[in-house]
Amino acid sequence: PCNCSSVGSLDFQCNINTGQCNCRPKFSGAKCTECNRGHWSYPHCNPCDCFLPGTDDSTCDLETKKCSCTDKTGQCTCKVNVEGVRCDRCRLGKFGLEAKNPLGCSSCYCFGATTQCSEAKGLIHTWVTLKPEQTILPLVDEALQHTTTRGIIFQHPEIVAHMDLVRQDLHLEPFYWKLPEQFEGKKLMAYGGKLKYTIYFEAREETGFSTYNPQVIIRGGTPSHVRIIIRHMAAPLIGQLTRHEIEMTEKKWKYYGDDPRISRTVTREDFLDVLYDIHYILIKATYGNIMRQSRISEISMEVAEQGRITAMTPPAHLIERCDCPPGYSGLSCEVSWLQLTFSSPTQPA
C-alpha cells in the first residue's frame, strides 16, 4: 500500500518505483505528511507570511516571494538585526528596516548618547547644488597642497579644465575638483541620499597611473575623530559623458591610506562622524594618460529636511531619530549642551 496521507494527498496513488504520493498544493514529502515551503503547522499548513525585507534571503524563493518557517510556531528566519515571528520589526537599538540592507536594520548611532532610536519620519530630499554665480570650481592635488583656477572655464552646462594650463600651477597628478562650501559642514541629513555628478574627459590613452586613484575623497569628523574616506568606481571612457550616483551610506566606502589588499569598508559610525562635519569633498578630474581636457557638470547632493510628502516628493529614509538623554539634542544627539557651553565665544565685557 502507498500509505499516502488522507489530508495531504490528492488520491491514494503513488509512483510504484519511488513511492512518491501525489500531494495537494500546500503539502510535500513522500507521503504528503509535511507542509511544503512557505507553510507551517501540519496538517493545517497555514502560509508562513514572512515579511520579505526582514527575512533571510536564503530561506525564501524570490520568484514566488514565499519563505520557509518552523513547522511548530511559524517563526520565520530573520536577518541579524530583525525580530518578530514574521521578521517585521527591528531589534532594540536598531532602526529603518529595508530590503536592501543585508542586516535588515541599521544600528542606532546617536553619537554614543543613547542606543534607542527610530527612523525619522516626515523628511523629504532636497538638493544642494552649485549657485548660479559658481560657474567654475578650483582644481587641487590629492593632498590639497596646491589649488588653481587657471585654465578652468565655464561652457554651459559644464565646467571645463584645459590641462596644459592647469599643469602650469599644479604639478602632482591626479587632480581633483573641490566642491564649494555648501557641500561642507554639518551634513548628517545627507545620510541615505545620493551624491551625483557627470564627468567627461579627453586624453591620448584610456588608462594611466591615475586610473587606480579614488574617484571621490571626503574628509570630515568630530573634533576628536577626523577621517578621510574614499570611493572607487569603474573609470569612465574617453569622450563619454559618464553620470555617477553615489549612495551616501557606508556600504562601498573605504578608508584613505589603507593597503588595497586590506581595504576595510567604512563603519556606519565612522561614516556618520565624517558627515557630522565635512571639511571637503573632492571629485577626481584626472583620467587616462596625457589628458587634454576634463569636464564636470550636474553636481548635486541630496539632503533630507522636514517637508510635505507627496507623490512628487517621496519620503527620505535611513535617518535616525534618537531618544536623546538630557543635555543632548538633534536627530542623532549630535548637539551636546556641554559642547555649547564650552565652545560659545565669550562676550567682551
Short mmCIF file of C-alpha atoms in Angstrom, two decimals:
data_model
loop_
_atom_site.label_atom_id
_atom_site.label_comp_id
_atom_site.label_asym_id
_atom_site.label_seq_id
_atom_site.Cartn_x
_atom_site.Cartn_y
_atom_site.Cartn_z
CA PRO A 1 0.00 0.00 0.00
CA CYS A 2 1.07 3.58 -0.67
CA ASN A 3 0.20 4.91 2.83
CA CYS A 4 -0.46 8.37 1.39
CA SER A 5 -1.76 10.95 3.86
CA SER A 6 -5.53 11.28 3.75
CA VAL A 7 -5.14 15.02 4.39
CA GLY A 8 -2.20 15.89 2.18
CA SER A 9 -2.58 13.66 -0.87
CA LEU A 10 -4.84 14.18 -3.87
CA ASP A 11 -5.54 10.46 -4.18
CA PHE A 12 -4.09 7.37 -2.59
CA GLN A 13 -1.98 6.53 -5.65
CA CYS A 14 1.82 6.61 -5.64
CA ASN A 15 4.70 6.08 -8.04
CA ILE A 16 5.49 2.35 -7.98
CA ASN A 17 9.25 2.97 -8.34
CA THR A 18 9.73 5.81 -5.81
CA GLY A 19 6.68 5.51 -3.57
CA GLN A 20 6.02 9.27 -4.01
CA CYS A 21 2.37 10.17 -3.43
CA ASN A 22 0.57 12.92 -5.37
CA CYS A 23 0.40 15.83 -2.90
CA ARG A 24 -2.08 18.68 -2.66
CA PRO A 25 -0.63 22.19 -3.31
CA LYS A 26 0.29 23.02 0.33
CA PHE A 27 1.80 19.60 1.16
CA SER A 28 5.03 17.78 0.44
CA GLY A 29 7.09 14.73 1.45
CA ALA A 30 6.98 11.17 0.12
CA LYS A 31 3.63 10.51 1.84
CA CYS A 32 2.42 14.17 1.78
CA THR A 33 2.79 14.31 5.56
CA GLU A 34 4.68 17.64 5.65
CA CYS A 35 3.85 21.21 4.76
CA ASN A 36 5.65 22.47 1.67
CA ARG A 37 7.92 25.53 1.69
CA GLY A 38 6.08 28.64 2.81
CA HIS A 39 3.60 26.78 5.05
CA TRP A 40 3.58 25.58 8.66
CA SER A 41 1.54 23.63 11.27
CA TYR A 42 0.79 20.26 9.62
CA PRO A 43 -1.96 19.22 8.89
CA HIS A 44 -3.34 22.79 8.64
CA CYS A 45 -0.37 24.09 6.60
CA ASN A 46 -1.03 27.78 7.10
CA PRO A 47 1.00 30.24 4.98
CA CYS A 48 4.20 31.43 6.72
CA ASP A 49 3.53 35.10 5.94
CA CYS A 50 7.15 36.17 6.44
CA PHE A 51 7.90 39.86 5.88
CA LEU A 52 10.33 39.65 2.94
CA PRO A 53 12.52 42.72 3.68
CA GLY A 54 13.30 41.37 7.16
CA THR A 55 13.68 37.68 6.30
CA ASP A 56 16.95 35.90 5.49
CA ASP A 57 17.03 35.62 1.67
CA SER A 58 18.42 32.09 1.76
CA THR A 59 15.13 30.80 3.24
CA CYS A 60 13.00 32.42 0.52
CA ASP A 61 12.05 31.65 -3.04
CA LEU A 62 12.42 35.08 -4.60
CA GLU A 63 10.17 34.22 -7.56
CA THR A 64 7.16 33.08 -5.55
CA LYS A 65 8.00 35.52 -2.70
CA LYS A 66 7.49 32.66 -0.21
CA CYS A 67 9.82 31.89 2.69
CA SER A 68 10.03 28.82 4.89
CA CYS A 69 9.29 28.91 8.62
CA THR A 70 9.37 26.46 11.54
CA ASP A 71 6.52 23.96 11.48
CA LYS A 72 5.59 24.30 15.15
CA THR A 73 5.48 28.10 15.60
CA GLY A 74 5.55 29.63 12.13
CA GLN A 75 8.73 31.54 13.09
CA CYS A 76 10.48 32.95 10.01
CA THR A 77 14.29 33.13 9.78
CA CYS A 78 15.09 36.79 10.40
CA LYS A 79 18.05 38.86 9.25
CA VAL A 80 20.56 39.65 12.03
CA ASN A 81 19.04 42.95 13.24
CA VAL A 82 15.38 41.90 12.85
CA GLU A 83 12.90 40.11 15.13
CA GLY A 84 9.23 39.07 15.33
CA VAL A 85 7.52 35.87 14.17
CA ARG A 86 7.16 37.44 10.69
CA CYS A 87 10.55 39.27 10.88
CA ASP A 88 8.73 42.58 10.59
CA ARG A 89 10.41 44.77 13.21
CA CYS A 90 13.87 45.95 14.18
CA ARG A 91 15.58 44.66 17.31
CA LEU A 92 16.14 47.05 20.20
CA GLY A 93 18.84 49.57 19.32
CA LYS A 94 18.23 49.13 15.58
CA PHE A 95 16.04 51.06 13.11
CA GLY A 96 14.98 51.52 9.47
CA LEU A 97 14.03 48.05 8.22
CA GLU A 98 14.65 47.79 4.48
CA ALA A 99 15.02 45.01 1.92
CA LYS A 100 18.38 46.28 0.55
CA ASN A 101 20.08 46.06 3.95
CA PRO A 102 21.68 42.60 4.41
CA LEU A 103 21.31 43.06 8.20
CA GLY A 104 17.69 44.24 7.78
CA CYS A 105 18.01 47.25 10.09
CA SER A 106 20.77 49.76 10.87
CA SER A 107 22.28 50.30 14.31
CA CYS A 108 21.30 53.43 16.22
CA TYR A 109 24.46 55.53 16.44
CA CYS A 110 23.26 58.65 18.27
CA PHE A 111 26.91 59.66 18.84
CA GLY A 112 27.02 57.25 21.77
CA ALA A 113 24.48 59.22 23.82
CA THR A 114 21.78 56.51 23.68
CA THR A 115 21.04 53.20 21.96
CA GLN A 116 17.35 54.00 21.45
CA CYS A 117 16.16 55.39 18.13
CA SER A 118 13.62 55.03 15.36
CA GLU A 119 13.53 56.12 11.73
CA ALA A 120 12.87 59.86 11.38
CA LYS A 121 9.53 60.48 9.66
CA GLY A 122 8.25 63.44 7.65
CA LEU A 123 11.55 64.07 5.88
CA ILE A 124 11.94 64.72 2.14
CA HIS A 125 15.01 65.08 -0.08
CA THR A 126 16.17 68.49 -1.20
CA TRP A 127 19.26 69.15 -3.31
CA VAL A 128 22.44 71.04 -2.59
CA THR A 129 23.73 72.31 -5.96
CA LEU A 130 26.11 74.92 -7.34
CA LYS A 131 24.85 78.50 -7.07
CA PRO A 132 24.32 80.41 -10.35
CA GLU A 133 27.40 82.54 -9.67
CA GLN A 134 29.58 79.46 -9.02
CA THR A 135 30.50 78.98 -12.67
CA ILE A 136 33.94 77.48 -12.04
CA LEU A 137 35.46 75.21 -9.41
CA PRO A 138 39.11 75.06 -8.37
CA LEU A 139 41.31 72.06 -9.08
CA VAL A 140 43.58 70.76 -6.31
CA ASP A 141 46.13 67.99 -5.95
CA GLU A 142 45.26 64.96 -3.84
CA ALA A 143 46.95 66.28 -0.70
CA LEU A 144 45.41 69.77 -1.12
CA GLN A 145 48.89 71.33 -1.18
CA HIS A 146 48.12 73.46 -4.24
CA THR A 147 44.99 74.85 -5.84
CA THR A 148 44.32 76.66 -9.11
CA THR A 149 41.58 78.10 -11.31
CA ARG A 150 43.96 78.74 -14.24
CA GLY A 151 42.71 77.15 -17.45
CA ILE A 152 39.25 76.49 -15.98
CA ILE A 153 36.29 77.99 -17.85
CA PHE A 154 32.51 77.67 -17.86
CA GLN A 155 30.84 76.35 -21.02
CA HIS A 156 27.20 75.87 -20.10
CA PRO A 157 26.35 73.44 -18.55
CA GLU A 158 29.90 72.20 -17.95
CA ILE A 159 32.95 73.41 -16.05
CA VAL A 160 35.90 72.70 -18.34
CA ALA A 161 39.58 72.39 -17.37
CA HIS A 162 42.26 72.75 -20.05
CA MET A 163 45.01 70.59 -18.63
CA ASP A 164 48.01 72.22 -20.33
CA LEU A 165 47.16 75.46 -18.49
CA VAL A 166 46.25 73.72 -15.20
CA ARG A 167 49.64 71.98 -15.19
CA GLN A 168 51.41 75.34 -15.07
CA ASP A 169 50.17 75.64 -11.46
CA LEU A 170 49.61 72.03 -10.36
CA HIS A 171 52.38 69.50 -10.80
CA LEU A 172 51.39 66.37 -8.92
CA GLU A 173 48.61 64.42 -10.61
CA PRO A 174 45.90 63.22 -10.07
CA PHE A 175 43.95 66.47 -9.81
CA TYR A 176 40.57 66.78 -8.11
CA TRP A 177 37.65 69.20 -8.34
CA LYS A 178 36.96 70.73 -4.92
CA LEU A 179 33.27 71.25 -4.20
CA PRO A 180 32.24 74.64 -2.73
CA GLU A 181 31.31 75.43 0.87
CA GLN A 182 27.60 74.50 0.64
CA PHE A 183 28.72 70.85 0.30
CA GLU A 184 30.75 71.14 3.52
CA GLY A 185 29.88 71.45 7.21
CA LYS A 186 27.06 69.67 9.05
CA LYS A 187 25.70 67.05 6.66
CA LEU A 188 24.20 64.27 8.81
CA MET A 189 20.97 64.75 6.84
CA ALA A 190 22.79 63.64 3.66
CA TYR A 191 22.89 60.08 5.02
CA GLY A 192 20.98 57.68 2.77
CA GLY A 193 20.79 60.21 -0.08
CA LYS A 194 22.90 60.41 -3.22
CA LEU A 195 25.88 62.46 -4.39
CA LYS A 196 25.53 62.95 -8.17
CA TYR A 197 27.78 64.37 -10.86
CA THR A 198 28.62 63.95 -14.54
CA ILE A 199 32.17 63.80 -15.90
CA TYR A 200 33.84 63.75 -19.31
CA PHE A 201 37.48 63.69 -20.36
CA GLU A 202 39.73 63.72 -23.40
CA ALA A 203 43.16 62.10 -23.29
CA ARG A 204 45.65 60.34 -25.54
CA GLU A 205 45.12 56.97 -23.82
CA GLU A 206 42.25 55.39 -21.89
CA THR A 207 44.25 54.23 -18.86
CA GLY A 208 47.07 55.82 -16.94
CA PHE A 209 48.58 55.62 -13.46
CA SER A 210 45.73 57.70 -12.01
CA THR A 211 43.09 55.14 -13.05
CA TYR A 212 43.54 53.49 -9.65
CA ASN A 213 43.24 56.61 -7.52
CA PRO A 214 39.92 57.10 -5.69
CA GLN A 215 37.20 58.94 -7.61
CA VAL A 216 35.75 60.66 -4.55
CA ILE A 217 37.55 61.73 -1.35
CA ILE A 218 35.72 63.13 1.69
CA ARG A 219 37.42 64.42 4.82
CA GLY A 220 35.44 65.21 7.93
CA GLY A 221 34.70 64.26 11.51
CA THR A 222 34.14 65.33 15.05
CA PRO A 223 36.78 67.48 16.81
CA SER A 224 38.33 64.34 18.33
CA HIS A 225 37.85 61.94 15.42
CA VAL A 226 38.74 63.04 11.87
CA ARG A 227 38.64 60.56 9.00
CA ILE A 228 39.30 60.59 5.26
CA ILE A 229 37.09 58.18 3.32
CA ILE A 230 37.25 57.28 -0.36
CA ARG A 231 35.11 55.75 -3.08
CA HIS A 232 36.38 53.76 -6.07
CA MET A 233 34.31 53.18 -9.21
CA ALA A 234 34.89 51.91 -12.74
CA ALA A 235 36.88 54.52 -14.66
CA PRO A 236 34.97 56.47 -17.33
CA LEU A 237 35.87 56.06 -21.00
CA ILE A 238 37.45 58.73 -23.22
CA GLY A 239 34.92 61.09 -24.78
CA GLN A 240 31.94 59.54 -22.99
CA LEU A 241 29.71 61.54 -20.70
CA THR A 242 29.56 59.46 -17.50
CA ARG A 243 26.95 60.02 -14.80
CA HIS A 244 27.69 58.89 -11.25
CA GLU A 245 25.11 58.49 -8.49
CA ILE A 246 26.88 57.57 -5.27
CA GLU A 247 24.88 56.36 -2.29
CA MET A 248 25.76 58.29 0.86
CA THR A 249 25.84 55.29 3.16
CA GLU A 250 28.94 53.49 4.39
CA LYS A 251 28.43 50.49 2.08
CA LYS A 252 31.10 50.92 -0.62
CA TRP A 253 33.35 53.49 1.05
CA LYS A 254 36.89 52.65 2.14
CA TYR A 255 39.48 54.31 4.38
CA TYR A 256 42.06 56.58 2.72
CA GLY A 257 45.56 55.19 3.08
CA ASP A 258 44.53 51.57 3.64
CA ASP A 259 46.59 48.94 1.86
CA PRO A 260 44.40 47.96 -1.16
CA ARG A 261 44.73 44.30 -0.15
CA ILE A 262 43.04 45.04 3.18
CA SER A 263 40.80 47.96 2.16
CA ARG A 264 38.33 47.86 5.03
CA THR A 265 34.78 49.04 4.45
CA VAL A 266 33.96 52.17 6.45
CA THR A 267 31.82 51.54 9.55
CA ARG A 268 28.46 53.25 9.94
CA GLU A 269 29.84 55.09 12.99
CA ASP A 270 32.84 56.48 11.09
CA PHE A 271 30.69 57.46 8.11
CA LEU A 272 28.32 59.43 10.37
CA ASP A 273 31.31 61.03 12.11
CA VAL A 274 32.50 62.29 8.70
CA LEU A 275 29.03 63.67 7.88
CA TYR A 276 28.90 65.37 11.29
CA ASP A 277 31.26 67.99 9.82
CA ILE A 278 32.54 67.62 6.24
CA HIS A 279 35.82 69.51 5.75
CA TYR A 280 35.95 68.94 1.99
CA ILE A 281 34.67 66.79 -0.88
CA LEU A 282 36.99 66.10 -3.83
CA ILE A 283 35.90 64.57 -7.16
CA LYS A 284 38.58 63.20 -9.47
CA ALA A 285 39.35 65.20 -12.62
CA THR A 286 42.38 63.21 -13.88
CA TYR A 287 41.68 60.16 -16.02
CA GLY A 288 43.58 58.28 -18.72
CA ASN A 289 47.07 59.21 -19.83
CA ILE A 290 48.28 62.57 -21.23
CA MET A 291 44.97 64.23 -20.59
CA ARG A 292 43.92 67.27 -22.59
CA GLN A 293 40.62 68.25 -21.04
CA SER A 294 38.38 67.36 -18.09
CA ARG A 295 34.79 68.46 -17.53
CA ILE A 296 32.27 68.23 -14.70
CA SER A 297 28.57 69.14 -14.56
CA GLU A 298 25.24 68.35 -12.85
CA ILE A 299 26.72 68.25 -9.34
CA SER A 300 24.20 67.71 -6.54
CA MET A 301 23.91 66.17 -3.09
CA GLU A 302 20.61 65.04 -1.63
CA VAL A 303 19.94 66.29 1.88
CA ALA A 304 16.85 65.47 3.94
CA GLU A 305 14.70 68.12 5.62
CA GLN A 306 11.20 68.36 7.12
CA GLY A 307 8.64 68.72 4.37
CA ARG A 308 5.35 67.60 2.88
CA ILE A 309 5.50 64.09 1.48
CA THR A 310 3.70 63.80 -1.88
CA ALA A 311 3.97 61.64 -4.99
CA MET A 312 6.48 64.17 -6.33
CA THR A 313 8.46 64.42 -3.06
CA PRO A 314 8.77 60.90 -1.63
CA PRO A 315 10.00 60.44 1.94
CA ALA A 316 13.69 60.28 2.81
CA HIS A 317 14.67 57.09 4.64
CA LEU A 318 17.54 55.78 6.78
CA ILE A 319 17.91 58.83 9.04
CA GLU A 320 17.79 58.06 12.75
CA ARG A 321 15.72 59.97 15.30
CA CYS A 322 17.36 59.26 18.66
CA ASP A 323 15.72 59.38 22.09
CA CYS A 324 18.32 61.79 23.43
CA PRO A 325 19.08 61.98 27.16
CA PRO A 326 19.00 65.37 28.94
CA GLY A 327 21.78 67.65 27.72
CA TYR A 328 21.66 66.41 24.11
CA SER A 329 19.61 67.43 21.09
CA GLY A 330 19.47 66.91 17.32
CA LEU A 331 18.15 63.87 15.46
CA SER A 332 21.38 61.98 16.27
CA CYS A 333 22.01 63.69 19.67
CA GLU A 334 24.88 65.43 17.87
CA VAL A 335 24.38 68.69 19.79
CA SER A 336 25.62 68.42 23.34
CA TRP A 337 24.76 71.03 25.95
CA LEU A 338 28.32 70.74 27.29
CA GLN A 339 29.76 71.47 23.83
CA LEU A 340 27.57 74.53 23.53
CA THR A 341 28.60 75.99 26.87
CA PHE A 342 32.30 75.37 26.37
CA SER A 343 32.58 76.42 22.75
CA SER A 344 30.40 79.54 22.83
CA PRO A 345 32.55 82.64 22.32
CA THR A 346 32.91 84.78 25.43
CA GLN A 347 31.29 88.17 25.21
CA PRO A 348 33.61 91.17 25.64
CA ALA A 349 32.93 92.88 28.96
#
